[in-house]
Coordinates of C-alpha atoms and ligand atoms in Angstrom, one line a residue:
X22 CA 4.8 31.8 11.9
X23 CA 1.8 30.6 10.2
X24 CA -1.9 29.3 11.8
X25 CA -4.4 27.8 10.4
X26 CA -7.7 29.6 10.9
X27 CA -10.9 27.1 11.0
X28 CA -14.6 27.7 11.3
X29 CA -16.0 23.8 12.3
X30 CA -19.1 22.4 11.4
X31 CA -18.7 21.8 7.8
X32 CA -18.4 17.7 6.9
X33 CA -15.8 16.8 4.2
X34 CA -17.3 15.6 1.1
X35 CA -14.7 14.8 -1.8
X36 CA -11.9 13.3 -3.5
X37 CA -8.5 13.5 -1.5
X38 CA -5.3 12.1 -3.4
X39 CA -3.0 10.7 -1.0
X40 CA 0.9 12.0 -1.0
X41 CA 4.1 9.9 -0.7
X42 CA 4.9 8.7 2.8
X43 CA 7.3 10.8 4.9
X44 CA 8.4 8.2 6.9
X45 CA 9.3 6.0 3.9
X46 CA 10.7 8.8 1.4
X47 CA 13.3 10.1 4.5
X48 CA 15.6 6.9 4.9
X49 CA 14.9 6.6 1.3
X50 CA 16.7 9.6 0.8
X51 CA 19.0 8.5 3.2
X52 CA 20.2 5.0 1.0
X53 CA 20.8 7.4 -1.9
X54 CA 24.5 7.9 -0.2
X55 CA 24.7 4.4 -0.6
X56 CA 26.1 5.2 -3.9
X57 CA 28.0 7.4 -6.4
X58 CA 25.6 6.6 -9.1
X59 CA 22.1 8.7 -9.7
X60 CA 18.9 7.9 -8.1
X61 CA 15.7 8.7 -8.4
X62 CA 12.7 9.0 -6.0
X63 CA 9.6 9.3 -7.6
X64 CA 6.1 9.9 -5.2
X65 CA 8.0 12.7 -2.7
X66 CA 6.1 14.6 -0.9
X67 CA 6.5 18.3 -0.6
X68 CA 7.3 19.0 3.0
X69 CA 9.6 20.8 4.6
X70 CA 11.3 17.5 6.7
X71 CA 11.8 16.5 3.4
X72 CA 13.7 19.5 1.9
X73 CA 15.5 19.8 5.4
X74 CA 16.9 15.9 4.2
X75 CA 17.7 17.2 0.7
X76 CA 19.9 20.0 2.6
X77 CA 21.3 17.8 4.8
X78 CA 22.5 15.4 1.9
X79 CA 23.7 18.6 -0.4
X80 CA 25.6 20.0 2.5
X81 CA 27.4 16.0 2.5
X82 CA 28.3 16.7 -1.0
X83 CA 25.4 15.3 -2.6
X84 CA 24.0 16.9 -5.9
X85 CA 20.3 16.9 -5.2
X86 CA 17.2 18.2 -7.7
X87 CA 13.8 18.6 -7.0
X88 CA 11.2 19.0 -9.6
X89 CA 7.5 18.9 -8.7
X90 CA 7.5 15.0 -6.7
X91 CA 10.8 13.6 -8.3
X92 CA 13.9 13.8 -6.2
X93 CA 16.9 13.2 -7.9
X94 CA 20.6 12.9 -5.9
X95 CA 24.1 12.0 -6.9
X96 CA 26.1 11.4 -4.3
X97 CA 29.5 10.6 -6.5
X98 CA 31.7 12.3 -3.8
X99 CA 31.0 12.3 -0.2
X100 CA 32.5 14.8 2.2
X101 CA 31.5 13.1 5.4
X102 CA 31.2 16.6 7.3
X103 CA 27.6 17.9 7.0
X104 CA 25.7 20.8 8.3
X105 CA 25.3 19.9 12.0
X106 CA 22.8 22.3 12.6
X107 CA 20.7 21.4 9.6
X108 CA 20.9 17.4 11.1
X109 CA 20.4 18.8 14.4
X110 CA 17.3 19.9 13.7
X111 CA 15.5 16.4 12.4
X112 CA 15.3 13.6 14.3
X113 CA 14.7 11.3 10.9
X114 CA 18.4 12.4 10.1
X115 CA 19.4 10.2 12.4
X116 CA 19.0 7.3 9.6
X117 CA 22.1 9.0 7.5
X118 CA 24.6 7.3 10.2
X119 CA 24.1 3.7 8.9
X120 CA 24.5 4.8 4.6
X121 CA 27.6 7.3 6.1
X122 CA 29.1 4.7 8.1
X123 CA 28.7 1.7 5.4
X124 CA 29.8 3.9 2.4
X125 CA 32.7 6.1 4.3
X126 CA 33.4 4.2 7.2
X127 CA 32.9 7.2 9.2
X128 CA 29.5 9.5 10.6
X129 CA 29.0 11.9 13.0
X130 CA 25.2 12.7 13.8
X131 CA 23.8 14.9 16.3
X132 CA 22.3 12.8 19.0
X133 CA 18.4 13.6 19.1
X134 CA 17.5 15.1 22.7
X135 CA 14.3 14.2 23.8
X136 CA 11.5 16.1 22.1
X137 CA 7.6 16.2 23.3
X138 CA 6.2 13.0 22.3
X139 CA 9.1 11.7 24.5
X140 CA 12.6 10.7 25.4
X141 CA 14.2 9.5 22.2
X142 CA 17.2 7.0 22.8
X143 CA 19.6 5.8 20.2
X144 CA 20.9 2.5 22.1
X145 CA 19.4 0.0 19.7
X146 CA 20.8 1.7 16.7
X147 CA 24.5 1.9 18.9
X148 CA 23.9 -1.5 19.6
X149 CA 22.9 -2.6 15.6
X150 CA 25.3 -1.0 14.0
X151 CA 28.1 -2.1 17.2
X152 CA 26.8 -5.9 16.0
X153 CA 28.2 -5.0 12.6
X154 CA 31.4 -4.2 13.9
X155 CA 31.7 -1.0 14.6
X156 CA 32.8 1.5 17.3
X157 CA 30.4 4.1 18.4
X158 CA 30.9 7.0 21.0
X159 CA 28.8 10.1 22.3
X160 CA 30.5 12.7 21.9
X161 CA 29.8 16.7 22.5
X162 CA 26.3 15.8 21.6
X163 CA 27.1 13.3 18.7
X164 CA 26.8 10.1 17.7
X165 CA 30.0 9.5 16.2
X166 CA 30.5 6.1 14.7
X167 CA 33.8 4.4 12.8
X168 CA 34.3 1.4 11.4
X169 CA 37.4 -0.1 10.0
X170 CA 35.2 -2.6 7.9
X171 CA 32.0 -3.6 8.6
X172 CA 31.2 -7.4 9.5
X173 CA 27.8 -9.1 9.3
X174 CA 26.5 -10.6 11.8
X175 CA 23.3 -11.8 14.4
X176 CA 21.4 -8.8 15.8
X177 CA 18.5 -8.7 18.3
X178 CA 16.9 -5.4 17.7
X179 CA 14.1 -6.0 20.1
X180 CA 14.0 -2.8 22.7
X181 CA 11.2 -2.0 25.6
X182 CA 8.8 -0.7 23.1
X183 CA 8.7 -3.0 20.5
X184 CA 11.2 -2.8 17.2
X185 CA 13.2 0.2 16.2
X186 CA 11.6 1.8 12.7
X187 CA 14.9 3.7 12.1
X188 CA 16.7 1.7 14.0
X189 CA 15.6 -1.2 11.7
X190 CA 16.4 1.5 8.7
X191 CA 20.2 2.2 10.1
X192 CA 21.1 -1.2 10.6
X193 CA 19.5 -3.2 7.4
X194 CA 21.1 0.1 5.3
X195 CA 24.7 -0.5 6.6
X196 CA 24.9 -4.3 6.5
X197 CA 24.0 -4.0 2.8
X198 CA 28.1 -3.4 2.3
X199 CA 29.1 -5.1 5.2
X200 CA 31.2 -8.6 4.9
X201 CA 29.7 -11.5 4.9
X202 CA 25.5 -12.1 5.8
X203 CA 23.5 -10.3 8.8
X204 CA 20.6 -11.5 10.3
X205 CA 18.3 -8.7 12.4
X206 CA 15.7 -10.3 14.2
X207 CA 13.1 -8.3 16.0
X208 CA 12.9 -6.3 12.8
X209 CA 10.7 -3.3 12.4
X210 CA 7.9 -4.6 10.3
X211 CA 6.6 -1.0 8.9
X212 CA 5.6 -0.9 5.4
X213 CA 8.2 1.7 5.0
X214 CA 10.7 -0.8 6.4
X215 CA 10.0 -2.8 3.4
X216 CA 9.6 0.2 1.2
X217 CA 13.3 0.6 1.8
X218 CA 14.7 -2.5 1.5
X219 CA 12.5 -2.5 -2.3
X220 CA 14.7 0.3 -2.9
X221 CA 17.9 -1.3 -1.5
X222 CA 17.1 -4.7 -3.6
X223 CA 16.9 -1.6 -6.9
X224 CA 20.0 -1.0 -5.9
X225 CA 21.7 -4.2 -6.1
X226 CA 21.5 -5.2 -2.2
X227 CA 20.5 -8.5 -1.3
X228 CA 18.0 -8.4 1.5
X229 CA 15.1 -10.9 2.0
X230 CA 12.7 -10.9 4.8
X231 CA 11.3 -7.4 4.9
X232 CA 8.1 -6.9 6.6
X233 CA 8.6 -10.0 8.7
X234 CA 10.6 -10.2 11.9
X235 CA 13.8 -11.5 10.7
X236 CA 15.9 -9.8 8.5
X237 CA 18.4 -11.3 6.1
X238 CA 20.9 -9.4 4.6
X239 CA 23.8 -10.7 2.2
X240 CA 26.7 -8.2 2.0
X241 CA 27.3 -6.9 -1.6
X242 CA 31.0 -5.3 -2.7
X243 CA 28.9 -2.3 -4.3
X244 CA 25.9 -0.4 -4.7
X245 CA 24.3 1.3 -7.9
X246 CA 21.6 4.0 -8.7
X247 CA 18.3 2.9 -8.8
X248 CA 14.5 4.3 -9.6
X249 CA 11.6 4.0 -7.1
X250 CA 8.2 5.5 -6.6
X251 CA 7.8 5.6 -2.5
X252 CA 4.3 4.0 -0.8
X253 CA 1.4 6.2 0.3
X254 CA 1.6 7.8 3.3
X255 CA -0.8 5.5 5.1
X256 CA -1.4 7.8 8.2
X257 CA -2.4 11.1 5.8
X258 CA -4.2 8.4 4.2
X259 CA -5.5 7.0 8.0
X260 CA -6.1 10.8 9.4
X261 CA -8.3 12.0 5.9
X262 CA -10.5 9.2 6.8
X263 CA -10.8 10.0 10.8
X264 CA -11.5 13.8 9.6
X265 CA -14.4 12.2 7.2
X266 CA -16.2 10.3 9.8
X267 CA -15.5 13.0 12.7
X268 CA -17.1 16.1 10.3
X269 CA -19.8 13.6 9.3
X270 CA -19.2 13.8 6.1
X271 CA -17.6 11.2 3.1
X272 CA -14.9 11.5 1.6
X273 CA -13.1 9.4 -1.3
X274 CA -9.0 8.4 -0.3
X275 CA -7.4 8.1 -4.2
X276 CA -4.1 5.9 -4.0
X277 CA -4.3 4.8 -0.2
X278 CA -3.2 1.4 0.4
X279 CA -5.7 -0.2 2.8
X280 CA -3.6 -2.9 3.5
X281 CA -0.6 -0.8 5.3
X282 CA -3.5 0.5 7.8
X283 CA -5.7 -2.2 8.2
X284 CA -5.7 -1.7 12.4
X285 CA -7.1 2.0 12.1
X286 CA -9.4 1.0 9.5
X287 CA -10.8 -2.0 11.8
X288 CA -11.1 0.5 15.0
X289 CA -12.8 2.9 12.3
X290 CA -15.8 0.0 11.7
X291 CA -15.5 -1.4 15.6
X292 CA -16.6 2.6 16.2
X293 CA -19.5 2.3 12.9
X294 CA -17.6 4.4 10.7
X295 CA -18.1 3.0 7.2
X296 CA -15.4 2.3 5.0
X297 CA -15.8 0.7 1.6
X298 CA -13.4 0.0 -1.1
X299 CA -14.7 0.9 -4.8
X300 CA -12.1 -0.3 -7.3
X301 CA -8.8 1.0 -6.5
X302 CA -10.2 3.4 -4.0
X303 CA -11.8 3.8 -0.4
X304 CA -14.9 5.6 0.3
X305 CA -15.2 6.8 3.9
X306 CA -18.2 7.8 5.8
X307 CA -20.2 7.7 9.0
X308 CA -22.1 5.2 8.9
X309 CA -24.2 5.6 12.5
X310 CA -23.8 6.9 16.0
X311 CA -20.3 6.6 16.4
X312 CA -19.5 4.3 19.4
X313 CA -16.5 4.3 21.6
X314 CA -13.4 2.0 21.6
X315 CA -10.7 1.3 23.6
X316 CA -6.9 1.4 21.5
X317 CA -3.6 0.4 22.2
X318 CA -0.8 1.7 20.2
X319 CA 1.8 -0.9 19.2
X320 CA 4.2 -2.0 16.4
X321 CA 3.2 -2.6 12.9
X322 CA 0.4 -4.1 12.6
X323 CA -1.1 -3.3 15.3
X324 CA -2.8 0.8 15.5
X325 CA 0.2 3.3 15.1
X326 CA 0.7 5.5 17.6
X327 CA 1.5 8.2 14.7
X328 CA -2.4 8.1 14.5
X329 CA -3.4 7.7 18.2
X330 CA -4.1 12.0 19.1
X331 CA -6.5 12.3 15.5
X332 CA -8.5 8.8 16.8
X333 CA -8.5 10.3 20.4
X334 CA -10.5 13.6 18.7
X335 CA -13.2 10.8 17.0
X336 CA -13.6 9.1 20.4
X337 CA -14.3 12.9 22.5
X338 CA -17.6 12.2 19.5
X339 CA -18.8 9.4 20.7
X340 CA -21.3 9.0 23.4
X341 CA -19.6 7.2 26.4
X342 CA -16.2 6.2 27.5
X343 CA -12.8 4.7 25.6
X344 CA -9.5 4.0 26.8
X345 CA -6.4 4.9 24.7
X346 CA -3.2 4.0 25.6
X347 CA -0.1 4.8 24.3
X348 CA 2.8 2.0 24.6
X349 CA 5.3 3.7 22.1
X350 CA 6.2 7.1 23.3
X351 CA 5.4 7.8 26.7
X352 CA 4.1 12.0 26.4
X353 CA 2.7 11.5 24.2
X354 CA -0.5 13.0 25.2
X355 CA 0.2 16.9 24.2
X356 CA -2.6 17.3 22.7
X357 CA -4.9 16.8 25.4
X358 CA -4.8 20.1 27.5
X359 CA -5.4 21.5 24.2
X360 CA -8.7 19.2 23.2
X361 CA -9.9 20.3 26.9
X362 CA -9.6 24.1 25.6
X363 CA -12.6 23.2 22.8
X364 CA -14.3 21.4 25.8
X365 CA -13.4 18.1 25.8
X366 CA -13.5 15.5 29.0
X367 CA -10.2 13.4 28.8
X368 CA -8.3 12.5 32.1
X369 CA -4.6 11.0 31.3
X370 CA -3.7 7.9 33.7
X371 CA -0.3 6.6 33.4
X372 CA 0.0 5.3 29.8
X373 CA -3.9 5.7 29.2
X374 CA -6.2 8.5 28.2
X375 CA -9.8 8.1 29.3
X376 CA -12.0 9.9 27.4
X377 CA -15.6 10.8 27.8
X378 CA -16.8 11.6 24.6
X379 CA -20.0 13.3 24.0
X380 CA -19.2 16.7 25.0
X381 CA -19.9 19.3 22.7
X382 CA -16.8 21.5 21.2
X383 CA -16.1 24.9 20.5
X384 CA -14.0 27.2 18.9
X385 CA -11.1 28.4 20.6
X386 CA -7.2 29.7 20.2
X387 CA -5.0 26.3 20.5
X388 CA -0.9 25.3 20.4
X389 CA -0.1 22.9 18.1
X390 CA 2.9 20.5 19.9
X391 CA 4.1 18.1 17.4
X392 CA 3.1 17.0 13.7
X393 CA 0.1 14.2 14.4
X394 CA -1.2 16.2 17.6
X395 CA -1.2 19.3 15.1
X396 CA -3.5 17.0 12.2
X397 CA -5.5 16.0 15.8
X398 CA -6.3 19.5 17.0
X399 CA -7.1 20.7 13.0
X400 CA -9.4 17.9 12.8
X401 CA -11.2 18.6 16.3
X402 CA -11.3 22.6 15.0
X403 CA -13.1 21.3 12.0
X404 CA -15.4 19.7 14.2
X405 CA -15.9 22.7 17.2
X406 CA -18.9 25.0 16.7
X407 CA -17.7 28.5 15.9
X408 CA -13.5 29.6 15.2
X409 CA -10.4 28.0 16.4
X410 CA -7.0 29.2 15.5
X411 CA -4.8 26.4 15.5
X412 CA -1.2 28.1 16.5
X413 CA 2.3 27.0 15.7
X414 CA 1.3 24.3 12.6
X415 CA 5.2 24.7 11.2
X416 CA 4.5 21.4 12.7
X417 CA 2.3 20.1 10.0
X418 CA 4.2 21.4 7.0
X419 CA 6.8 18.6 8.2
X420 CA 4.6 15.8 7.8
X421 CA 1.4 16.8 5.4
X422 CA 1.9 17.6 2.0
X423 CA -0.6 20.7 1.3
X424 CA -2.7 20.0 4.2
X425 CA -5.0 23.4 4.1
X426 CA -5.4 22.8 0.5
X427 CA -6.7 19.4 0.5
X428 CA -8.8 20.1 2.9
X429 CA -10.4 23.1 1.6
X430 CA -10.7 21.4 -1.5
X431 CA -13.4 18.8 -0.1
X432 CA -15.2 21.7 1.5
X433 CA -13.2 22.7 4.5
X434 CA -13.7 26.4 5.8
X435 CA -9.9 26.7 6.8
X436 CA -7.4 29.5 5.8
X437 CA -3.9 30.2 6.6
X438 CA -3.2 33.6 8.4
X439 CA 0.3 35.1 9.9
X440 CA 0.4 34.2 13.9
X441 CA -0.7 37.1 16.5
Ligands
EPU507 N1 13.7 3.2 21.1 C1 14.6 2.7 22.0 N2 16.0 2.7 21.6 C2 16.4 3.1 20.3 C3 15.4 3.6 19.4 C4 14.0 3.6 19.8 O1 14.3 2.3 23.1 O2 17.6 3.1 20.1 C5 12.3 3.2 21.5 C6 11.6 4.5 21.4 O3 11.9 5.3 22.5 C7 10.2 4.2 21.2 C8 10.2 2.9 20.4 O4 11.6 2.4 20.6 O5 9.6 3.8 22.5 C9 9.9 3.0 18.9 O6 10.7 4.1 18.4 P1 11.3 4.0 16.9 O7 12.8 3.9 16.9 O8 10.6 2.9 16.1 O9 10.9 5.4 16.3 P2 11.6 6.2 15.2 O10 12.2 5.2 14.2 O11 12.6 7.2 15.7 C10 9.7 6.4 13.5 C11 8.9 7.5 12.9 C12 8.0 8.1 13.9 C13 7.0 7.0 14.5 C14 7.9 5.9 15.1 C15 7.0 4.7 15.6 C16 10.3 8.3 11.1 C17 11.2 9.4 10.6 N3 9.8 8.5 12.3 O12 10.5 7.0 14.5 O13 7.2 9.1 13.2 O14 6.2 7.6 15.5 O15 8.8 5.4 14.0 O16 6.2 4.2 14.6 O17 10.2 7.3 10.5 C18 5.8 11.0 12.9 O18 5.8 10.7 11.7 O19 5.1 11.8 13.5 C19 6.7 10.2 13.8 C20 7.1 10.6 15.0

């Protein structure tokens, strides 16, 4: 298992080019089975959740190629019995059970147990894709899911967090060859949500309403291949920018899209960090003493809680005290035993992390739990006097396309080294 071995103090001064979005590119992937015809994905990032989806599609009976950011799959024949062990093993495979179901009227998916950022439960994409018709059952572990024909119809998607993202992705995916027209209200919102449904439209599905609420979706007898270039990954793009401002330094995000992260970029400048566009691009810096704020994590558009541990390391900076609080996943707070190793003050309280920033941090030997805690704790041992070896980051070769390399490239002192 690799680490990532960083010696802190050194601000981030460069050019950073921001990678495809993970979070788009999966169900993306996903809609390919839509059809028998090719499609291409232009703008993929190279991460290993992404080749695990590749595997898991090939394993289906997909033809899948990958050259340098262009993934192309061809799924003319569909086998319907996929490497269980391979889907076990991503919880973003969960949004292959809406194309399955709509294309084969049949899918079996390992249920996703709960993992550390919290218990993960798949009752709004039962109830979505029941809306449409069909029957689900848990079974040995599995979601397994058939369907007869599939009917459209009113959904309320609304759950105790907030909108489902892949629930959203499940249901809008199989109602594009369902009869008749389905309307999902309490829609996820996401950018990726709408990135999809772009891709869907390429395809030949008839969807309006993406990034709004309400969903409208008019059944179509048949999908075809399509061509798409997937949206920047707006929380690389969000996490560059909090590594800028926390190593003092300024740093210049190429291809970001300010507008899918306009809540981080608004707590950047409530806590002085400066962010100005220049043309196409976004220059980030520290402007002054960093002040603290208090953050909620909601629903696009409010702050995502994908970007709630790397904001939590700029606040343990800032002289005085903010409250985070995290309404999406409810552990989401790994990562603070491990900021308390480099010296940090943060108390958890229910759904809220208090943190007294201010402290100074230094090096020290720390876990990595899950992918954003992972970018959190690199970013704090950029940041701590001295060496930290940040342990288990498997973690952030799932989500960050060539992290260590982009980093070193605007000046980073970081180097990956085989685990002890
Ligand atoms: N929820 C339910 N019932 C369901 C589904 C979800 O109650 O059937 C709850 C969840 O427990 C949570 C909330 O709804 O409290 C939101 O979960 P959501 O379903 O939106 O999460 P997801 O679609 O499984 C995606 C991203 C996550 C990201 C969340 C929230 C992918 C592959 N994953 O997960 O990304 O945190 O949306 O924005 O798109 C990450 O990239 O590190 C990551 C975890």
């Amino acid at each position: 298992m690799d680490s990532l071995l960083i010696r802190g103090g050194v601000p981030l001064h460069g050019t950073v080019l921001i990678s495809g979005a993970k979070n788009a590119v999966l169900p993306i992937m996903a809609a390919t089975l839509l059809t028998s015809e090719k499609c291409v994905i232009h703008r993929a990032p190279k991460l290993t959740d992404v080749t695990f989806m590749g595997d898991i599609l090939k394993s289906l009976g997909a033809e899948v190629e990958v050259e340098e950011n262009t993934i192309t799959v061809q799924a003319a024949r569909l086998t319907g019995t996929g490497d269980y062990d391979l889907i076990r093993k991503m919880r973003g495979s969960l949004c292959i059970l809406g194309p399955l179901l709509a294309r084969l009227r049949h899918a079996r998916v390992s249920l996703p147990g709960g993992c550390v950022i919290g218990s993960r439960p798949v009752d709004l994409h039962r109830k979505g894709l029941e809306g449409l018709g069909a029957n689900i059952r848990i079974e040995g572990g599995y979601v397994v899911a058939t369907a007869p024909q599939l009917i459209g119809g009113d959904i309320f998607l609304g759950g105790r967090a907030g909108p489902t993202v892949l629930g959203t992705a499940n249901v809008m995916m199989a109602a594009t060859l369902a009869q008749g027209t389905t309307v999902i209200e309490s829609a996820a919102c996401e950018p990726e949500i709408i990135d999809l449904a772009n891709f869907l439209n390429a395809m030949g599905a008839k969807i309006t309403g993406a990034g709004s609420p309400t969903l409208r979706i008019q059944g179509v007898e048949q999908l075809h291949g399509a061509e798409h270039e997937v949206i920047p990954d707006r929380i690389e793009a969000a996490t560059f920018a909090i590594a800028a401002a926390a190593t003092d330094g300024e740093i210049t995000l190429k291809g970001a899209r300010p507008d899918h992260f306009g809540a981080v970029i608004d707590k950047l400048r409530e806590a002085g960090v400066r962010i100005d566009r220049s043309g196409p691009d976004l220059i980030v810096k520290r402007g002054s003493e960093l002040r603290p704020v208090d953050v909620t994590t909601m629903p696009y558009s409010g702050f995502p809680t994908d970007v709630q541990a790397q904001m939590m390391v700029l606040m343990a900076l800032a002289q005085g005290t903010s409250i985070m609080t995290e309404r999406i996943f409810e552990s989401r707070f790994m990562h603070v035993s491990e900021l308390a190793r480099l010296g940090t003050d943060i108390a958890i309280e229910g759904p809220s992390a208090i943190v007294k920033g201010g402290r100074p941090m230094s090096g020290a030997p720390i876990m990595a739990s899950d992918l954003r805690a992972s970018a959190a704790l690199v970013i704090a041992g950029m940041v701590a006097s001295g060496e930290t070896l940040v342990n288990r980051i498997y973690h952030l070769d799932r989500g960050y396309e060539n992290i260590d390399t982009k980093l070193k490239q605007l000046g980073a002192n970081i180097e990956r080294v085989q685990e002890m």
